[in-house]
Amino acid sequence: YLEFKIMSDIVNDILGTQKSNLHFKVGLYFGTYNPIHIGHMAIANYMVEFTDIDQLWFVVSPQNPHKKKTNLLNDYDRLELVHRAVDEDTRIRVSDIEFNMPKPSYTTDTLAYLKDKFPKYEFRILMGSDNLENFHKWKNYETIIENFGVIVYPRPGSAQSKYEEHKNITFTNAPQMEISSTFIRNAIKDGKDVRHFLPPKTWEYLDKMGFYR
């Protein structure tokens, strides 16, 4: 029900605020968001204003195939943190579409589902340059590049990419973010007040619930 409601809200927002568009471009920003922080929000803001996507969807992943599940907050708590971060910004939406898909969740399977559900939309994958270095390890990565395309934001320390000349991969000059969810979790565990590293409503909920302590 929750997934249906979220997707219905997305469709209603688009129909209510956008002209009829057969090529509505959506950037998919996948992640565990454990927790979401101002670095994620800054990248999202950049992508909706400085690239050709019309809307960005935070796709909250229940389990990443390349990450261990240790210290991973409950799926719906992380989803709530992202909802509070986005708040009323209609340029950005939140999706729990992977919660009900087979685990571990793979991007290629999610894309196939979305393309079937929204055949008139053009989907792009958003990722950091550090993830691009390991993109060849992803399931069906060549299909993702050819059929959907990738928009890349720079990450500190990443090497020059072999994909820089690829027609379906776009490199941006987004500000580099050195903030990590791991840093925030460890800081909270150590009793540090890191409220300004998270969107205000996200911090409020996180602090109230005592997460990561």
mmCIF file of C-alpha atoms in Angstrom:
data_model
loop_
_atom_site.group_PDB
_atom_site.id
_atom_site.type_symbol
_atom_site.label_atom_id
_atom_site.label_comp_id
_atom_site.label_asym_id
_atom_site.label_seq_id
_atom_site.Cartn_x
_atom_site.Cartn_y
_atom_site.Cartn_z
ATOM 1 C CA TYR A 1 0.000 0.000 0.000
ATOM 2 C CA LEU A 2 2.762 2.441 0.949
ATOM 3 C CA GLU A 3 4.610 1.885 -2.323
ATOM 4 C CA PHE A 4 1.380 2.428 -4.295
ATOM 5 C CA LYS A 5 0.606 5.612 -2.342
ATOM 6 C CA ILE A 6 4.090 7.019 -2.898
ATOM 7 C CA MET A 7 3.975 6.292 -6.613
ATOM 8 C CA SER A 8 0.450 7.735 -6.848
ATOM 9 C CA ASP A 9 1.641 10.905 -5.129
ATOM 10 C CA ILE A 10 4.518 11.160 -7.606
ATOM 11 C CA VAL A 11 2.184 10.820 -10.582
ATOM 12 C CA ASN A 12 -0.299 13.340 -9.154
ATOM 13 C CA ASP A 13 2.465 15.860 -8.487
ATOM 14 C CA ILE A 14 3.760 15.518 -12.019
ATOM 15 C CA LEU A 15 0.329 15.828 -13.602
ATOM 16 C CA GLY A 16 -0.501 18.788 -11.432
ATOM 17 C CA THR A 17 2.681 20.767 -11.915
ATOM 18 C CA GLN A 18 4.085 19.732 -15.293
ATOM 19 C CA LYS A 19 2.815 20.083 -18.826
ATOM 20 C CA SER A 20 1.983 16.872 -20.644
ATOM 21 C CA ASN A 21 5.397 15.526 -21.553
ATOM 22 C CA LEU A 22 6.112 12.228 -23.269
ATOM 23 C CA HIS A 23 9.767 12.440 -22.250
ATOM 24 C CA PHE A 24 9.629 13.396 -18.604
ATOM 25 C CA LYS A 25 13.171 12.842 -17.326
ATOM 26 C CA VAL A 26 13.665 11.354 -13.888
ATOM 27 C CA GLY A 27 16.999 11.007 -12.131
ATOM 28 C CA LEU A 28 17.141 7.998 -9.813
ATOM 29 C CA TYR A 29 19.364 8.511 -6.784
ATOM 30 C CA PHE A 30 19.788 5.085 -5.166
ATOM 31 C CA GLY A 31 21.147 4.569 -1.686
ATOM 32 C CA THR A 32 20.636 3.135 1.773
ATOM 33 C CA TYR A 33 20.618 6.674 3.265
ATOM 34 C CA ASN A 34 21.823 5.481 6.643
ATOM 35 C CA PRO A 35 21.202 8.334 7.352
ATOM 36 C CA ILE A 36 20.507 10.890 4.630
ATOM 37 C CA HIS A 37 22.537 14.080 5.156
ATOM 38 C CA ILE A 38 23.129 17.529 3.699
ATOM 39 C CA GLY A 39 25.629 16.134 1.187
ATOM 40 C CA HIS A 40 22.911 13.996 -0.384
ATOM 41 C CA MET A 41 20.545 16.962 -0.437
ATOM 42 C CA ALA A 42 23.107 19.262 -2.039
ATOM 43 C CA ILE A 43 23.751 16.734 -4.819
ATOM 44 C CA ALA A 44 20.002 16.289 -5.347
ATOM 45 C CA ASN A 45 19.523 20.064 -5.529
ATOM 46 C CA TYR A 46 22.354 20.371 -8.049
ATOM 47 C CA MET A 47 20.979 17.621 -10.251
ATOM 48 C CA VAL A 48 17.464 19.073 -10.554
ATOM 49 C CA GLU A 49 18.769 22.566 -11.310
ATOM 50 C CA PHE A 50 21.934 22.024 -13.372
ATOM 51 C CA THR A 51 21.164 18.923 -15.466
ATOM 52 C CA ASP A 52 18.317 18.126 -17.849
ATOM 53 C CA ILE A 53 16.313 15.949 -15.445
ATOM 54 C CA ASP A 54 12.835 17.183 -14.536
ATOM 55 C CA GLN A 55 12.598 15.461 -11.181
ATOM 56 C CA LEU A 56 14.803 13.439 -8.842
ATOM 57 C CA TRP A 57 13.646 10.361 -6.951
ATOM 58 C CA PHE A 58 15.466 9.165 -3.852
ATOM 59 C CA VAL A 59 15.210 5.367 -4.148
ATOM 60 C CA VAL A 60 15.770 3.995 -0.657
ATOM 61 C CA SER A 61 17.400 0.577 -0.842
ATOM 62 C CA PRO A 62 16.640 -2.093 1.761
ATOM 63 C CA GLN A 63 19.888 -3.916 1.094
ATOM 64 C CA ASN A 64 22.777 -2.994 -1.161
ATOM 65 C CA PRO A 65 24.450 -6.013 -2.812
ATOM 66 C CA HIS A 66 27.880 -4.417 -2.270
ATOM 67 C CA LYS A 67 27.467 -3.377 1.369
ATOM 68 C CA LYS A 68 27.167 -5.350 4.581
ATOM 69 C CA LYS A 69 24.003 -4.866 6.617
ATOM 70 C CA THR A 70 25.792 -4.098 9.892
ATOM 71 C CA ASN A 71 24.566 -0.856 11.487
ATOM 72 C CA LEU A 72 21.839 -0.535 8.844
ATOM 73 C CA LEU A 73 18.828 1.199 10.368
ATOM 74 C CA ASN A 74 15.353 -0.278 9.890
ATOM 75 C CA ASP A 75 14.100 0.213 6.315
ATOM 76 C CA TYR A 76 11.074 2.309 7.220
ATOM 77 C CA ASP A 77 12.994 4.461 9.686
ATOM 78 C CA ARG A 78 15.479 5.358 6.945
ATOM 79 C CA LEU A 79 12.574 6.017 4.593
ATOM 80 C CA GLU A 80 11.026 8.366 7.161
ATOM 81 C CA LEU A 81 14.330 10.224 7.532
ATOM 82 C CA VAL A 82 14.417 10.803 3.759
ATOM 83 C CA HIS A 83 10.783 11.943 3.664
ATOM 84 C CA ARG A 84 11.562 14.487 6.371
ATOM 85 C CA ALA A 85 14.627 15.669 4.472
ATOM 86 C CA VAL A 86 12.696 16.249 1.233
ATOM 87 C CA ASP A 87 9.695 17.734 3.035
ATOM 88 C CA GLU A 88 7.583 19.768 0.552
ATOM 89 C CA ASP A 89 10.138 20.128 -2.264
ATOM 90 C CA THR A 90 8.169 18.970 -5.323
ATOM 91 C CA ARG A 91 11.334 18.728 -7.429
ATOM 92 C CA ILE A 92 12.307 15.691 -5.367
ATOM 93 C CA ARG A 93 10.309 12.590 -4.468
ATOM 94 C CA VAL A 94 10.940 9.511 -2.324
ATOM 95 C CA SER A 95 10.383 5.897 -3.366
ATOM 96 C CA ASP A 96 10.333 2.632 -1.423
ATOM 97 C CA ILE A 97 9.879 0.616 -4.612
ATOM 98 C CA GLU A 98 12.730 -1.761 -3.756
ATOM 99 C CA PHE A 99 11.283 -2.718 -0.372
ATOM 100 C CA ASN A 100 8.994 -5.314 -1.941
ATOM 101 C CA MET A 101 11.418 -6.588 -4.575
ATOM 102 C CA PRO A 102 13.657 -9.663 -4.183
ATOM 103 C CA LYS A 103 16.676 -9.099 -1.945
ATOM 104 C CA PRO A 104 19.390 -8.205 -2.422
ATOM 105 C CA SER A 105 17.963 -5.525 -4.687
ATOM 106 C CA TYR A 106 19.696 -4.936 -8.013
ATOM 107 C CA THR A 107 19.429 -1.689 -9.935
ATOM 108 C CA THR A 108 18.808 -3.412 -13.251
ATOM 109 C CA ASP A 109 15.714 -5.170 -11.867
ATOM 110 C CA THR A 110 14.356 -1.946 -10.406
ATOM 111 C CA LEU A 111 14.882 -0.141 -13.700
ATOM 112 C CA ALA A 112 13.045 -2.846 -15.629
ATOM 113 C CA TYR A 113 10.106 -2.562 -13.222
ATOM 114 C CA LEU A 114 10.011 1.237 -13.443
ATOM 115 C CA LYS A 115 10.248 1.244 -17.222
ATOM 116 C CA ASP A 116 7.312 -1.150 -17.393
ATOM 117 C CA LYS A 117 5.280 0.937 -14.939
ATOM 118 C CA PHE A 118 6.172 4.332 -16.449
ATOM 119 C CA PRO A 119 6.846 3.624 -20.160
ATOM 120 C CA LYS A 120 6.770 7.307 -21.165
ATOM 121 C CA TYR A 121 9.408 8.393 -18.668
ATOM 122 C CA GLU A 122 13.127 8.598 -19.339
ATOM 123 C CA PHE A 123 15.120 7.346 -16.373
ATOM 124 C CA ARG A 124 18.726 8.205 -15.580
ATOM 125 C CA ILE A 125 20.935 6.743 -12.877
ATOM 126 C CA LEU A 126 22.747 9.235 -10.659
ATOM 127 C CA MET A 127 25.996 8.092 -9.083
ATOM 128 C CA GLY A 128 29.276 9.315 -7.649
ATOM 129 C CA SER A 129 32.496 8.916 -9.611
ATOM 130 C CA ASP A 130 33.737 6.485 -6.946
ATOM 131 C CA ASN A 131 30.837 4.127 -7.715
ATOM 132 C CA LEU A 132 31.458 4.511 -11.435
ATOM 133 C CA GLU A 133 34.902 2.948 -10.954
ATOM 134 C CA ASN A 134 33.182 -0.272 -9.850
ATOM 135 C CA PHE A 135 30.260 -0.022 -12.248
ATOM 136 C CA HIS A 136 31.514 -2.981 -14.278
ATOM 137 C CA LYS A 137 30.720 -5.194 -11.250
ATOM 138 C CA TRP A 138 27.022 -4.292 -11.354
ATOM 139 C CA LYS A 139 24.518 -6.791 -12.699
ATOM 140 C CA ASN A 140 23.796 -6.007 -16.387
ATOM 141 C CA TYR A 141 25.759 -2.749 -16.189
ATOM 142 C CA GLU A 142 26.102 -2.479 -19.978
ATOM 143 C CA THR A 143 22.336 -2.693 -20.388
ATOM 144 C CA ILE A 144 21.892 0.069 -17.811
ATOM 145 C CA ILE A 145 24.272 2.360 -19.699
ATOM 146 C CA GLU A 146 22.752 1.704 -23.105
ATOM 147 C CA ASN A 147 19.074 1.785 -22.162
ATOM 148 C CA PHE A 148 18.985 4.395 -19.408
ATOM 149 C CA GLY A 149 22.192 6.394 -19.136
ATOM 150 C CA VAL A 150 24.165 7.661 -16.164
ATOM 151 C CA ILE A 151 24.787 11.111 -14.689
ATOM 152 C CA VAL A 152 27.944 11.277 -12.581
ATOM 153 C CA TYR A 153 28.889 13.692 -9.806
ATOM 154 C CA PRO A 154 32.526 13.988 -8.685
ATOM 155 C CA ARG A 155 33.814 12.390 -5.495
ATOM 156 C CA PRO A 156 37.105 13.257 -3.756
ATOM 157 C CA GLY A 157 40.002 11.053 -4.800
ATOM 158 C CA SER A 158 38.361 9.380 -7.766
ATOM 159 C CA ALA A 159 40.580 8.583 -10.713
ATOM 160 C CA GLN A 160 39.927 9.633 -14.306
ATOM 161 C CA SER A 161 37.211 7.427 -15.719
ATOM 162 C CA LYS A 162 37.442 5.178 -18.756
ATOM 163 C CA TYR A 163 33.819 6.155 -19.469
ATOM 164 C CA GLU A 164 34.478 9.859 -20.007
ATOM 165 C CA GLU A 165 33.855 9.674 -23.746
ATOM 166 C CA HIS A 166 30.781 7.444 -23.505
ATOM 167 C CA LYS A 167 27.731 8.980 -25.177
ATOM 168 C CA ASN A 168 25.306 7.818 -22.479
ATOM 169 C CA ILE A 169 27.326 8.921 -19.464
ATOM 170 C CA THR A 170 27.272 12.583 -18.436
ATOM 171 C CA PHE A 171 29.857 14.035 -16.057
ATOM 172 C CA THR A 172 28.866 17.065 -13.990
ATOM 173 C CA ASN A 173 30.749 19.720 -12.042
ATOM 174 C CA ALA A 174 28.664 19.306 -8.911
ATOM 175 C CA PRO A 175 30.358 20.429 -5.673
ATOM 176 C CA GLN A 176 32.382 17.639 -4.096
ATOM 177 C CA MET A 177 30.987 16.355 -0.818
ATOM 178 C CA GLU A 178 33.236 14.729 1.768
ATOM 179 C CA ILE A 179 30.458 14.128 4.279
ATOM 180 C CA SER A 180 29.562 10.467 4.785
ATOM 181 C CA SER A 181 26.797 8.616 6.593
ATOM 182 C CA THR A 182 29.496 6.566 8.338
ATOM 183 C CA PHE A 183 31.017 9.740 9.784
ATOM 184 C CA ILE A 184 27.623 10.850 11.079
ATOM 185 C CA ARG A 185 26.811 7.468 12.637
ATOM 186 C CA ASN A 186 30.172 7.305 14.373
ATOM 187 C CA ALA A 187 29.896 10.885 15.599
ATOM 188 C CA ILE A 188 26.462 10.249 17.108
ATOM 189 C CA LYS A 189 27.724 7.055 18.735
ATOM 190 C CA ASP A 190 30.517 9.121 20.309
ATOM 191 C CA GLY A 191 28.003 11.604 21.711
ATOM 192 C CA LYS A 192 28.703 14.436 19.243
ATOM 193 C CA ASP A 193 26.051 16.951 18.235
ATOM 194 C CA VAL A 194 26.041 16.863 14.427
ATOM 195 C CA ARG A 195 22.641 18.458 13.840
ATOM 196 C CA HIS A 196 23.926 20.775 11.104
ATOM 197 C CA PHE A 197 25.128 17.833 9.020
ATOM 198 C CA LEU A 198 21.511 16.754 8.473
ATOM 199 C CA PRO A 199 18.342 18.493 7.270
ATOM 200 C CA PRO A 200 16.599 19.980 10.341
ATOM 201 C CA LYS A 201 13.516 17.731 10.313
ATOM 202 C CA THR A 202 15.699 14.670 9.731
ATOM 203 C CA TRP A 203 17.869 15.527 12.721
ATOM 204 C CA GLU A 204 14.811 16.211 14.859
ATOM 205 C CA TYR A 205 13.375 12.747 14.185
ATOM 206 C CA LEU A 206 16.725 10.979 14.422
ATOM 207 C CA ASP A 207 17.553 12.622 17.752
ATOM 208 C CA LYS A 208 14.069 11.977 19.160
ATOM 209 C CA MET A 209 14.272 8.274 18.281
ATOM 210 C CA GLY A 210 17.817 7.894 19.596
ATOM 211 C CA PHE A 211 19.148 6.336 16.388
ATOM 212 C CA TYR A 212 22.837 5.309 16.158
ATOM 213 C CA ARG A 213 23.551 5.867 19.846
#
